[in-house]
Amino acid sequence: MGVTMDGTKQQRRGNTRQRIQDVALELFAEQGYEKTSLREIAERLDVTKAALYYHFRTKEEIVVSLFEDLTQPLQDLIVWGREQPRTLETKQEIVRRYSAALAGASPLFRFMQENQATVRELRIGESFKDWMRDLRHIITDPEASLTDQVRCISALFTLHAGMFVMQDLEGDPEERRKAVLEVSIDLVTQAHRGTHGG
Amino acid sequence: MGVTMDGTKQQRRGNTRQRIQDVALELFAEQGYEKTSLREIAERLDVTKAALYYHFRTKEEIVVSLFEDLTQPLQDLIVWGREQPRTLETKQEIVRRYSAALAGASPLFRFMQENQATVRELRIGESFKDWMRDLRHIITDPEASLTDQVRCISALFTLHAGMFVMQDLEGDPEERRKAVLEVSIDLVTQAHRGTHGG
Amino acid sequence: MGVTMDGTKQQRRGNTRQRIQDVALELFAEQGYEKTSLREIAERLDVTKAALYYHFRTKEEIVVSLFEDLTQPLQDLIVWGREQPRTLETKQEIVRRYSAALAGASPLFRFMQENQATVRELRIGESFKDWMRDLRHIITDPEASLTDQVRCISALFTLHAGMFVMQDLEGDPEERRKAVLEVSIDLVTQAHRGTHGG
Amino acid sequence: MGVTMDGTKQQRRGNTRQRIQDVALELFAEQGYEKTSLREIAERLDVTKAALYYHFRTKEEIVVSLFEDLTQPLQDLIVWGREQPRTLETKQEIVRRYSAALAGASPLFRFMQENQATVRELRIGESFKDWMRDLRHIITDPEASLTDQVRCISALFTLHAGMFVMQDLEGDPEERRKAVLEVSIDLVTQAHRGTHGG
DNA sequence: AATGAATGAGACTTCATTCAT
DNA sequence: AATGAATGAAGTCTCATTCAT
């Protein structure tokens, strides 16, 4: 393979797996999981559908692999978060890191946000849920009032909304990100203060 | 028609259209739009697929009809909101009413939230977007800082999150709803005070 | 029925059967038999499909009825032709009358010409064939050479072609019809002379 | 793949595409386009419907491919015809070649003749029309009288009729073909003489 | 590392037709 | 004279997946 000499088809050294992931993620995020067929992915890459099956055993496995590859920072964040004392500073830092992690894998998160019904049926569905729960736990005090618990969840959701829904807000992306982060940190802070006095 | 005498198949008076909508919404919300086939809907109702086509011209039209039928309170809310002065009280009332409207059509909103990728391709996609924008506008002051704008959007999203994601929080639903509403109103209030001093 | 007062739906006294035939013929000729659904016919007439079944037992029967109603002049022509002596004048007169008959039911003939494959499977298929054979027989001398027989058939086909295919020829329709007729008569005349000397 | 050892299913080397075309053409010509379902074609070939879709993207494309593959001689004829001087000999030769071309792809032409209504809606519809026009142009003198133009068209249509309609004429096919050709050439010759004197 | 050919399941949709009212 | 509601059959097409090469 390679055809060389005119640029077409060449340079496909060993990165096909990677290229499949890239294209798949792009299409999944853009059109949704079910609307994206393997034929479409294959055509974009100029390979056959069968080639996809050399690299992944099923369509679902492509999603799983994306999830596993792009989600590491989040896993790390949770591990890290669990080891920290539940101080205000920790919580704020978690929000900050979460924001960064989201930004680093934004197409994946967009995909998961916009295809929740689908994701729920996929193998990653449970992981995802667990994982949102864990995040909630390390940011929420068990003895917090219901209202303060909602504040924490809201803080996380504000970050999510910030990534996708607020895109049509004016202002440049970086400023927007800062504003979103500010609101989110505010919520966590209020929750903390509500619970621990101050 | 009616078979009578054993209860099966009877009572097909004039409510089939409605029954289709009910079952469809239930399944769409539960499994997603694409995973729900017309065969499945028909089977649940014990009619043939063709019967669905007597009442709706396409699968998409079923969704559209649901949207149109269940969305009226929201439309009304927007109309009402536009006519009010942009006082703090108005905004708070809008949040309250929005919360109630969401609760009144929660399966539809669950569906739309969990199938965003799909909805975007459907005819209702644009309406939905417009409609979120309008809502944002009547709750946000144009001269508010970016941060305060984010607060308002966050208030709306908190309500959304409250409906679906927070379901696995402890506490009884009614208490949860109150807590969510409180946080949401808080956010709007902060945004208002931030902008108008006080 | 009648709605009156605004023109819609009114005046459907007893002519529905006729109106169905008219619309059906128009659509059959324009789009073909299979591509024309009863739904389409019904919609154009602003009645339900079931109404069509009040007037005709099947889709095929609509075609049959058109055939029977519009084809009478041709039947008459054949009867008449069979009783005449096989002189040149008779043959020429048959061509002339055939031309007129075609012109009088041109949408039906267009339909039959353009949907031969379909017509063959319909009940009228055989009639049609018989009927072209009869026409051929009364215009062709049994003792004519093969070439002269071909001339006669060609004469008939020239008339057919004249109706549909030659429509994109320049010249006004009436002139065209005359030219076509001339060629057709010419062919018949040559055939006759070839067979009977002169 | 191949099952071998009992003859069934074997030999599926690389000829499936061709076999689809063969069977499709046969069925289209025999029963018409719409009455021939892909299921039927697939069953005859003992493959699944999906296999057809591996080779052709739509049902229509099967027809298009047949058209493109079998129509080449006609295209060539038109090209050739355009380069020749418009002498009587040329015209006669065109008729002769057209007759041969028709005979070489007679099932396709039968199909097109008997399914005109359908063909008109297909992608090949326009090509076909253009193509009959071109043929007419190279055989017709622009300054010919309307009658002589009709003669030329009639010459072409006589050939068409000769292939299908005249099949139930007595005589062996070869003789019939000669007779048809003679009449056709005659018509062209008369038209030429009519226009150029002599 | 990838292709060519095919499958089986199932999707949405349309059609002619029926029948109680 | 016609409607409203429904059916059963069939149609075209797409998809994820398989497997010999």
Short mmCIF file of N, CA and C in Angstrom, two decimals, chain A residues 41-120:
data_model
loop_
_atom_site.label_atom_id
_atom_site.label_comp_id
_atom_site.label_asym_id
_atom_site.label_seq_id
_atom_site.Cartn_x
_atom_site.Cartn_y
_atom_site.Cartn_z
N ILE A 41 -17.53 6.36 7.51
CA ILE A 41 -16.19 6.48 8.07
C ILE A 41 -15.16 5.93 7.09
N ALA A 42 -15.46 4.75 6.57
CA ALA A 42 -14.51 4.12 5.65
C ALA A 42 -14.29 4.98 4.42
N GLU A 43 -15.37 5.53 3.90
CA GLU A 43 -15.24 6.34 2.69
C GLU A 43 -14.36 7.56 2.93
N ARG A 44 -14.56 8.19 4.06
CA ARG A 44 -13.73 9.36 4.36
C ARG A 44 -12.26 9.02 4.42
N LEU A 45 -11.98 7.82 4.84
CA LEU A 45 -10.58 7.42 4.97
C LEU A 45 -10.07 6.77 3.70
N ASP A 46 -10.99 6.55 2.79
CA ASP A 46 -10.63 5.89 1.56
C ASP A 46 -10.07 4.48 1.82
N VAL A 47 -10.75 3.79 2.70
CA VAL A 47 -10.48 2.36 2.89
C VAL A 47 -11.83 1.64 2.84
N THR A 48 -11.79 0.34 2.91
CA THR A 48 -13.06 -0.40 2.89
C THR A 48 -13.55 -0.59 4.32
N LYS A 49 -14.82 -0.91 4.40
CA LYS A 49 -15.39 -1.16 5.71
C LYS A 49 -14.65 -2.30 6.40
N ALA A 50 -14.29 -3.29 5.61
CA ALA A 50 -13.62 -4.44 6.21
C ALA A 50 -12.34 -4.03 6.93
N ALA A 51 -11.72 -2.97 6.42
CA ALA A 51 -10.48 -2.52 7.07
C ALA A 51 -10.76 -2.07 8.50
N LEU A 52 -11.90 -1.46 8.70
CA LEU A 52 -12.24 -1.03 10.05
C LEU A 52 -12.28 -2.24 10.99
N TYR A 53 -12.75 -3.33 10.41
CA TYR A 53 -12.88 -4.52 11.25
C TYR A 53 -11.55 -5.19 11.53
N TYR A 54 -10.55 -4.79 10.82
CA TYR A 54 -9.23 -5.28 11.18
C TYR A 54 -8.77 -4.59 12.46
N HIS A 55 -9.19 -3.36 12.63
CA HIS A 55 -8.71 -2.58 13.77
C HIS A 55 -9.65 -2.59 14.97
N PHE A 56 -10.92 -2.76 14.70
CA PHE A 56 -11.90 -2.76 15.79
C PHE A 56 -12.90 -3.89 15.57
N ARG A 57 -13.28 -4.50 16.64
CA ARG A 57 -14.15 -5.65 16.45
C ARG A 57 -15.60 -5.30 16.15
N THR A 58 -16.04 -4.16 16.65
CA THR A 58 -17.41 -3.72 16.37
C THR A 58 -17.43 -2.20 16.32
N LYS A 59 -18.55 -1.71 15.90
CA LYS A 59 -18.73 -0.26 15.89
C LYS A 59 -18.63 0.27 17.32
N GLU A 60 -19.25 -0.44 18.21
CA GLU A 60 -19.23 0.00 19.59
C GLU A 60 -17.80 0.12 20.12
N GLU A 61 -16.96 -0.81 19.67
CA GLU A 61 -15.59 -0.77 20.18
C GLU A 61 -14.85 0.49 19.77
N ILE A 62 -15.24 1.07 18.68
CA ILE A 62 -14.60 2.32 18.30
C ILE A 62 -14.92 3.38 19.36
N VAL A 63 -16.15 3.42 19.73
CA VAL A 63 -16.53 4.39 20.78
C VAL A 63 -15.80 4.07 22.08
N VAL A 64 -15.79 2.80 22.44
CA VAL A 64 -15.13 2.43 23.69
C VAL A 64 -13.67 2.85 23.67
N SER A 65 -13.02 2.62 22.53
CA SER A 65 -11.60 2.96 22.46
C SER A 65 -11.40 4.47 22.60
N LEU A 66 -12.31 5.22 21.99
CA LEU A 66 -12.21 6.68 22.11
C LEU A 66 -12.35 7.08 23.57
N PHE A 67 -13.34 6.50 24.17
CA PHE A 67 -13.61 6.78 25.55
C PHE A 67 -12.39 6.47 26.41
N GLU A 68 -11.85 5.28 26.20
CA GLU A 68 -10.70 4.89 27.02
C GLU A 68 -9.48 5.76 26.78
N ASP A 69 -9.27 6.11 25.52
CA ASP A 69 -8.08 6.90 25.22
C ASP A 69 -8.20 8.34 25.68
N LEU A 70 -9.39 8.90 25.60
CA LEU A 70 -9.50 10.34 25.83
C LEU A 70 -9.92 10.70 27.24
N THR A 71 -10.15 9.72 28.00
CA THR A 71 -10.80 9.93 29.26
C THR A 71 -9.82 9.81 30.43
N GLN A 72 -8.63 9.45 30.09
CA GLN A 72 -7.61 9.24 31.11
C GLN A 72 -7.48 10.42 32.07
N PRO A 73 -7.36 11.63 31.54
CA PRO A 73 -7.21 12.77 32.45
C PRO A 73 -8.34 12.86 33.48
N LEU A 74 -9.53 12.47 33.06
CA LEU A 74 -10.64 12.50 34.00
C LEU A 74 -10.46 11.46 35.10
N GLN A 75 -10.08 10.28 34.67
CA GLN A 75 -9.83 9.21 35.64
C GLN A 75 -8.77 9.68 36.64
N ASP A 76 -7.71 10.23 36.08
CA ASP A 76 -6.63 10.71 36.95
C ASP A 76 -7.17 11.75 37.93
N LEU A 77 -7.99 12.63 37.40
CA LEU A 77 -8.53 13.69 38.24
C LEU A 77 -9.30 13.10 39.42
N ILE A 78 -10.07 12.08 39.14
CA ILE A 78 -10.86 11.47 40.21
C ILE A 78 -9.96 10.82 41.26
N VAL A 79 -8.98 10.07 40.76
CA VAL A 79 -8.04 9.45 41.69
C VAL A 79 -7.37 10.51 42.56
N TRP A 80 -6.93 11.54 41.91
CA TRP A 80 -6.25 12.62 42.64
C TRP A 80 -7.20 13.24 43.66
N GLY A 81 -8.42 13.50 43.17
CA GLY A 81 -9.40 14.17 44.03
C GLY A 81 -9.70 13.38 45.30
N ARG A 82 -9.75 12.08 45.14
CA ARG A 82 -10.10 11.25 46.28
C ARG A 82 -9.03 11.30 47.38
N GLU A 83 -7.82 11.56 46.96
CA GLU A 83 -6.73 11.56 47.94
C GLU A 83 -6.58 12.89 48.66
N GLN A 84 -7.25 13.89 48.15
CA GLN A 84 -7.08 15.22 48.76
C GLN A 84 -8.04 15.40 49.93
N PRO A 85 -7.66 16.28 50.85
CA PRO A 85 -8.62 16.66 51.89
C PRO A 85 -9.75 17.46 51.23
N ARG A 86 -10.93 17.39 51.81
CA ARG A 86 -12.07 18.08 51.19
C ARG A 86 -12.12 19.55 51.59
N THR A 87 -11.08 20.23 51.26
CA THR A 87 -11.08 21.67 51.57
C THR A 87 -11.67 22.44 50.41
N LEU A 88 -11.96 23.70 50.68
CA LEU A 88 -12.47 24.56 49.62
C LEU A 88 -11.48 24.64 48.46
N GLU A 89 -10.20 24.77 48.83
CA GLU A 89 -9.19 24.90 47.79
C GLU A 89 -9.18 23.67 46.87
N THR A 90 -9.29 22.51 47.48
CA THR A 90 -9.31 21.29 46.67
C THR A 90 -10.46 21.33 45.68
N LYS A 91 -11.61 21.67 46.22
CA LYS A 91 -12.79 21.67 45.35
C LYS A 91 -12.62 22.64 44.20
N GLN A 92 -12.12 23.78 44.50
CA GLN A 92 -11.91 24.76 43.44
C GLN A 92 -10.92 24.24 42.41
N GLU A 93 -9.90 23.58 42.91
CA GLU A 93 -8.90 23.04 42.00
C GLU A 93 -9.51 21.94 41.12
N ILE A 94 -10.38 21.17 41.72
CA ILE A 94 -11.03 20.11 40.93
C ILE A 94 -11.86 20.72 39.80
N VAL A 95 -12.60 21.73 40.14
CA VAL A 95 -13.38 22.39 39.08
C VAL A 95 -12.46 22.91 37.99
N ARG A 96 -11.37 23.53 38.39
CA ARG A 96 -10.42 24.05 37.41
C ARG A 96 -9.88 22.93 36.51
N ARG A 97 -9.48 21.85 37.16
CA ARG A 97 -8.92 20.75 36.38
C ARG A 97 -9.99 20.09 35.49
N TYR A 98 -11.19 20.01 36.03
CA TYR A 98 -12.25 19.41 35.24
C TYR A 98 -12.50 20.24 34.00
N SER A 99 -12.53 21.52 34.17
CA SER A 99 -12.71 22.41 33.03
C SER A 99 -11.64 22.17 31.98
N ALA A 100 -10.40 22.04 32.44
CA ALA A 100 -9.31 21.81 31.50
C ALA A 100 -9.46 20.46 30.80
N ALA A 101 -9.85 19.45 31.59
CA ALA A 101 -10.00 18.11 31.02
C ALA A 101 -11.09 18.11 29.95
N LEU A 102 -12.19 18.77 30.24
CA LEU A 102 -13.27 18.86 29.25
C LEU A 102 -12.79 19.52 27.97
N ALA A 103 -12.06 20.61 28.14
CA ALA A 103 -11.57 21.32 26.96
C ALA A 103 -10.66 20.44 26.14
N GLY A 104 -9.91 19.57 26.83
CA GLY A 104 -8.96 18.71 26.12
C GLY A 104 -9.61 17.59 25.33
N ALA A 105 -10.84 17.27 25.64
CA ALA A 105 -11.48 16.18 24.90
C ALA A 105 -12.88 16.62 24.51
N SER A 106 -12.95 17.85 24.04
CA SER A 106 -14.28 18.41 23.86
C SER A 106 -15.14 17.68 22.83
N PRO A 107 -14.59 17.20 21.73
CA PRO A 107 -15.50 16.50 20.82
C PRO A 107 -16.10 15.26 21.47
N LEU A 108 -15.30 14.54 22.23
CA LEU A 108 -15.85 13.36 22.90
C LEU A 108 -16.98 13.75 23.84
N PHE A 109 -16.79 14.83 24.56
CA PHE A 109 -17.83 15.20 25.51
C PHE A 109 -19.06 15.74 24.82
N ARG A 110 -18.80 16.42 23.75
CA ARG A 110 -19.95 16.86 22.98
C ARG A 110 -20.74 15.63 22.53
N PHE A 111 -20.02 14.66 22.02
CA PHE A 111 -20.67 13.43 21.58
C PHE A 111 -21.48 12.79 22.71
N MET A 112 -20.86 12.70 23.87
CA MET A 112 -21.56 12.03 24.96
C MET A 112 -22.75 12.81 25.46
N GLN A 113 -22.63 14.11 25.40
CA GLN A 113 -23.74 14.95 25.83
C GLN A 113 -24.92 14.88 24.88
N GLU A 114 -24.59 14.83 23.60
CA GLU A 114 -25.66 14.91 22.60
C GLU A 114 -26.21 13.54 22.21
N ASN A 115 -25.58 12.50 22.74
CA ASN A 115 -26.05 11.16 22.40
C ASN A 115 -26.29 10.33 23.65
N GLN A 116 -26.78 11.00 24.67
CA GLN A 116 -26.96 10.30 25.93
C GLN A 116 -27.80 9.04 25.81
N ALA A 117 -28.86 9.14 25.04
CA ALA A 117 -29.74 7.98 24.92
C ALA A 117 -28.97 6.80 24.35
N THR A 118 -28.15 7.08 23.39
CA THR A 118 -27.34 6.04 22.79
C THR A 118 -26.28 5.53 23.74
N VAL A 119 -25.58 6.46 24.32
CA VAL A 119 -24.47 6.10 25.19
C VAL A 119 -24.95 5.21 26.33
N ARG A 120 -26.14 5.50 26.79
CA ARG A 120 -26.68 4.71 27.88
C ARG A 120 -26.74 3.22 27.54
#
